Every structure is written in structure tokens, then in C-alpha cells.
Short mmCIF file of the C-alpha atoms (twelve columns), coordinates in Angstrom:
data_MODEL
# 
_entry.id   MODEL 
# 
loop_
_atom_site.group_PDB 
_atom_site.id 
_atom_site.type_symbol 
_atom_site.label_atom_id 
_atom_site.label_alt_id 
_atom_site.label_comp_id 
_atom_site.label_asym_id 
_atom_site.label_seq_id 
_atom_site.Cartn_x 
_atom_site.Cartn_y 
_atom_site.Cartn_z 
_atom_site.pdbx_PDB_model_num 
ATOM 1   C CA . UNK A 1   136.077 130.123 113.823 1 
ATOM 2   C CA . UNK A 2   136.781 128.959 110.068 1 
ATOM 3   C CA . UNK A 3   133.706 128.080 108.358 1 
ATOM 4   C CA . UNK A 4   135.244 126.663 105.417 1 
ATOM 5   C CA . UNK A 5   135.878 123.575 107.255 1 
ATOM 6   C CA . UNK A 6   132.160 122.864 107.706 1 
ATOM 7   C CA . UNK A 7   131.464 122.948 104.338 1 
ATOM 8   C CA . UNK A 8   131.927 119.256 103.383 1 
ATOM 9   C CA . UNK A 9   129.682 118.573 106.274 1 
ATOM 10  C CA . UNK A 10  127.181 120.952 104.938 1 
ATOM 11  C CA . UNK A 11  127.406 119.572 101.760 1 
ATOM 12  C CA . UNK A 12  127.137 116.040 103.048 1 
ATOM 13  C CA . UNK A 13  123.823 116.798 105.042 1 
ATOM 14  C CA . UNK A 14  122.192 118.497 102.099 1 
ATOM 15  C CA . UNK A 15  123.149 115.308 99.580  1 
ATOM 16  C CA . UNK A 16  121.845 113.275 102.376 1 
ATOM 17  C CA . UNK A 17  118.555 115.225 102.641 1 
ATOM 18  C CA . UNK A 18  118.300 115.403 98.829  1 
ATOM 19  C CA . UNK A 19  118.690 111.712 98.397  1 
ATOM 20  C CA . UNK A 20  115.929 110.977 100.938 1 
ATOM 21  C CA . UNK A 21  113.565 113.456 100.009 1 
ATOM 22  C CA . UNK A 22  113.803 114.124 96.458  1 
ATOM 23  C CA . UNK A 23  112.718 110.544 95.140  1 
ATOM 24  C CA . UNK A 24  109.394 110.833 97.471  1 
ATOM 25  C CA . UNK A 25  108.656 114.032 95.957  1 
ATOM 26  C CA . UNK A 26  109.431 112.971 92.214  1 
ATOM 27  C CA . UNK A 27  107.216 109.800 93.145  1 
ATOM 28  C CA . UNK A 28  104.349 111.691 94.797  1 
ATOM 29  C CA . UNK A 29  104.452 114.379 91.567  1 
ATOM 30  C CA . UNK A 30  104.912 111.738 88.922  1 
ATOM 31  C CA . UNK A 31  103.263 108.595 90.070  1 
ATOM 32  C CA . UNK A 32  99.647  107.854 89.187  1 
ATOM 33  C CA . UNK A 33  97.068  108.505 91.641  1 
ATOM 34  C CA . UNK A 34  93.918  106.403 91.030  1 
ATOM 35  C CA . UNK A 35  92.506  105.564 94.341  1 
ATOM 36  C CA . UNK A 36  89.282  102.920 94.087  1 
ATOM 37  C CA . UNK A 37  87.444  101.192 96.960  1 
ATOM 38  C CA . UNK A 38  89.509  97.825  96.718  1 
ATOM 39  C CA . UNK A 39  92.683  99.715  97.261  1 
ATOM 40  C CA . UNK A 40  91.471  102.036 99.861  1 
ATOM 41  C CA . UNK A 41  90.183  98.811  101.895 1 
ATOM 42  C CA . UNK A 42  91.988  97.342  104.799 1 
ATOM 43  C CA . UNK A 43  93.746  93.988  104.045 1 
ATOM 44  C CA . UNK A 44  95.904  91.779  105.879 1 
ATOM 45  C CA . UNK A 45  98.333  89.890  103.901 1 
ATOM 46  C CA . UNK A 46  96.030  89.686  100.922 1 
ATOM 47  C CA . UNK A 47  92.988  88.662  102.864 1 
ATOM 48  C CA . UNK A 48  90.383  90.378  104.867 1 
ATOM 49  C CA . UNK A 49  91.036  91.911  107.922 1 
ATOM 50  C CA . UNK A 50  89.500  89.006  110.727 1 
ATOM 51  C CA . UNK A 51  90.475  90.495  113.853 1 
ATOM 52  C CA . UNK A 52  91.064  94.130  115.489 1 
ATOM 53  C CA . UNK A 53  94.348  95.769  114.736 1 
ATOM 54  C CA . UNK A 54  95.124  95.624  118.463 1 
ATOM 55  C CA . UNK A 55  95.016  91.729  118.794 1 
ATOM 56  C CA . UNK A 56  98.204  90.369  120.527 1 
ATOM 57  C CA . UNK A 57  100.775 88.533  118.754 1 
ATOM 58  C CA . UNK A 58  102.432 85.270  119.584 1 
ATOM 59  C CA . UNK A 59  105.639 85.681  122.165 1 
ATOM 60  C CA . UNK A 60  107.664 83.210  119.656 1 
ATOM 61  C CA . UNK A 61  107.034 85.887  116.913 1 
ATOM 62  C CA . UNK A 62  109.035 88.357  118.838 1 
ATOM 63  C CA . UNK A 63  111.393 85.753  120.355 1 
ATOM 64  C CA . UNK A 64  112.298 84.847  116.564 1 
ATOM 65  C CA . UNK A 65  112.468 88.497  115.381 1 
ATOM 66  C CA . UNK A 66  114.962 89.452  118.160 1 
ATOM 67  C CA . UNK A 67  116.827 86.633  117.928 1 
ATOM 68  C CA . UNK A 68  117.270 87.136  114.112 1 
ATOM 69  C CA . UNK A 69  118.369 90.758  115.045 1 
ATOM 70  C CA . UNK A 70  120.920 89.712  117.514 1 
ATOM 71  C CA . UNK A 71  122.587 87.007  115.367 1 
ATOM 72  C CA . UNK A 72  122.641 89.168  112.047 1 
ATOM 73  C CA . UNK A 73  124.091 92.153  114.048 1 
ATOM 74  C CA . UNK A 74  126.722 89.789  115.418 1 
ATOM 75  C CA . UNK A 75  127.461 88.648  112.115 1 
ATOM 76  C CA . UNK A 76  128.181 92.143  110.633 1 
ATOM 77  C CA . UNK A 77  131.122 92.349  113.224 1 
ATOM 78  C CA . UNK A 78  132.896 89.768  110.975 1 
ATOM 79  C CA . UNK A 79  133.133 91.982  108.139 1 
ATOM 80  C CA . UNK A 80  135.965 94.305  109.726 1 
ATOM 81  C CA . UNK A 81  137.570 91.338  111.209 1 
ATOM 82  C CA . UNK A 82  137.798 89.729  107.588 1 
ATOM 83  C CA . UNK A 83  138.759 93.210  106.021 1 
ATOM 84  C CA . UNK A 84  141.446 93.613  108.546 1 
ATOM 85  C CA . UNK A 85  142.624 90.070  108.547 1 
ATOM 86  C CA . UNK A 86  146.348 90.500  107.325 1 
ATOM 87  C CA . UNK A 87  147.101 93.588  109.533 1 
ATOM 88  C CA . UNK A 88  145.395 92.019  113.007 1 
ATOM 89  C CA . UNK A 89  148.169 89.261  113.381 1 
ATOM 90  C CA . UNK A 90  147.679 86.217  115.353 1 
ATOM 91  C CA . UNK A 91  145.919 87.857  118.459 1 
ATOM 92  C CA . UNK A 92  143.218 89.217  116.342 1 
ATOM 93  C CA . UNK A 93  142.808 85.755  114.595 1 
ATOM 94  C CA . UNK A 94  142.445 83.920  117.838 1 
ATOM 95  C CA . UNK A 95  140.021 86.716  119.324 1 
ATOM 96  C CA . UNK A 96  138.170 86.289  115.820 1 
ATOM 97  C CA . UNK A 97  137.776 82.458  116.370 1 
ATOM 98  C CA . UNK A 98  136.676 82.750  119.930 1 
ATOM 99  C CA . UNK A 99  133.853 85.455  118.951 1 
ATOM 100 C CA . UNK A 100 132.879 82.591  116.310 1 
ATOM 101 C CA . UNK A 101 132.938 79.987  118.835 1 
ATOM 102 C CA . UNK A 102 130.833 82.349  121.264 1 
ATOM 103 C CA . UNK A 103 128.475 82.790  118.254 1 
ATOM 104 C CA . UNK A 104 128.220 79.275  117.288 1 
ATOM 105 C CA . UNK A 105 127.474 77.864  120.935 1 
ATOM 106 C CA . UNK A 106 124.822 80.576  121.241 1 
ATOM 107 C CA . UNK A 107 122.997 79.658  117.796 1 
ATOM 108 C CA . UNK A 108 123.192 75.763  118.890 1 
ATOM 109 C CA . UNK A 109 121.700 76.682  122.354 1 
ATOM 110 C CA . UNK A 110 118.776 78.546  120.830 1 
ATOM 111 C CA . UNK A 111 118.254 75.843  118.516 1 
ATOM 112 C CA . UNK A 112 118.392 73.043  121.071 1 
ATOM 113 C CA . UNK A 113 116.183 74.912  123.454 1 
ATOM 114 C CA . UNK A 114 113.455 75.043  120.631 1 
ATOM 115 C CA . UNK A 115 113.721 78.940  120.161 1 
ATOM 116 C CA . UNK A 116 113.863 78.932  116.476 1 
ATOM 117 C CA . UNK A 117 110.736 76.276  116.154 1 
ATOM 118 C CA . UNK A 118 107.457 77.878  115.323 1 
ATOM 119 C CA . UNK A 119 105.093 75.349  116.230 1 
# 
């Protein structure tokens, strides 16, 4: 087995770990550490905590979050389509148009049934 083939992978992993760990280590070593009671107190969006941390959230919060993730991920599928637009030909163009129409129909449906309303 030739281990020279794995050297780029090993370097990639080591550089990835270094990029993730070294800034945190430098921040911990070089950053100021002056705790006081105000910094160590619990807060909620700038206010004092007024309920238990295990309080229930409204279902609409999760629904909006899931819809955002869903539509955000679907939009990212458009990037490869646009990059390869000249190479995919007419069939690829129409497949992309069908995907966009499906995305728009789903968005309009979510809007019409009130899934995006917060009230």
C-alpha cells in the first residue's frame, strides 16, 4: 500500500483542525478575562430571565424555522444549475424551470395557508 497517496488527505485534515482549533486557542490565551456579576448573570435577549429555561416554545417558531431551512436549502440547489447553465442544454434548462415552479408553488402554498404569519 502506497502511503504517499494519503498525504494530501492528511494535510487537508490537519489544516482543517488547525483552522478550527487555533483561533479558539489564541482567543482564549490573548483575550481579556474580566468576569463580574453582570457578565455571569443569566439573561434573555438583553432582559432578565422571566421563566424557566425549559419553557415551551410556540409551534409556529419551529414551523417558520423549518420552512426557512427548507426553502434556503432548495435555493442552494440553483447554484450548480446556474454554474453549468451553458453545458446542460435545453433538457437541463427545463428541468430547472420545473424545479423553480415547484419551489414557487410550495412557497405560495405556505404563504396562503398562513404558515409564514407570526400572529
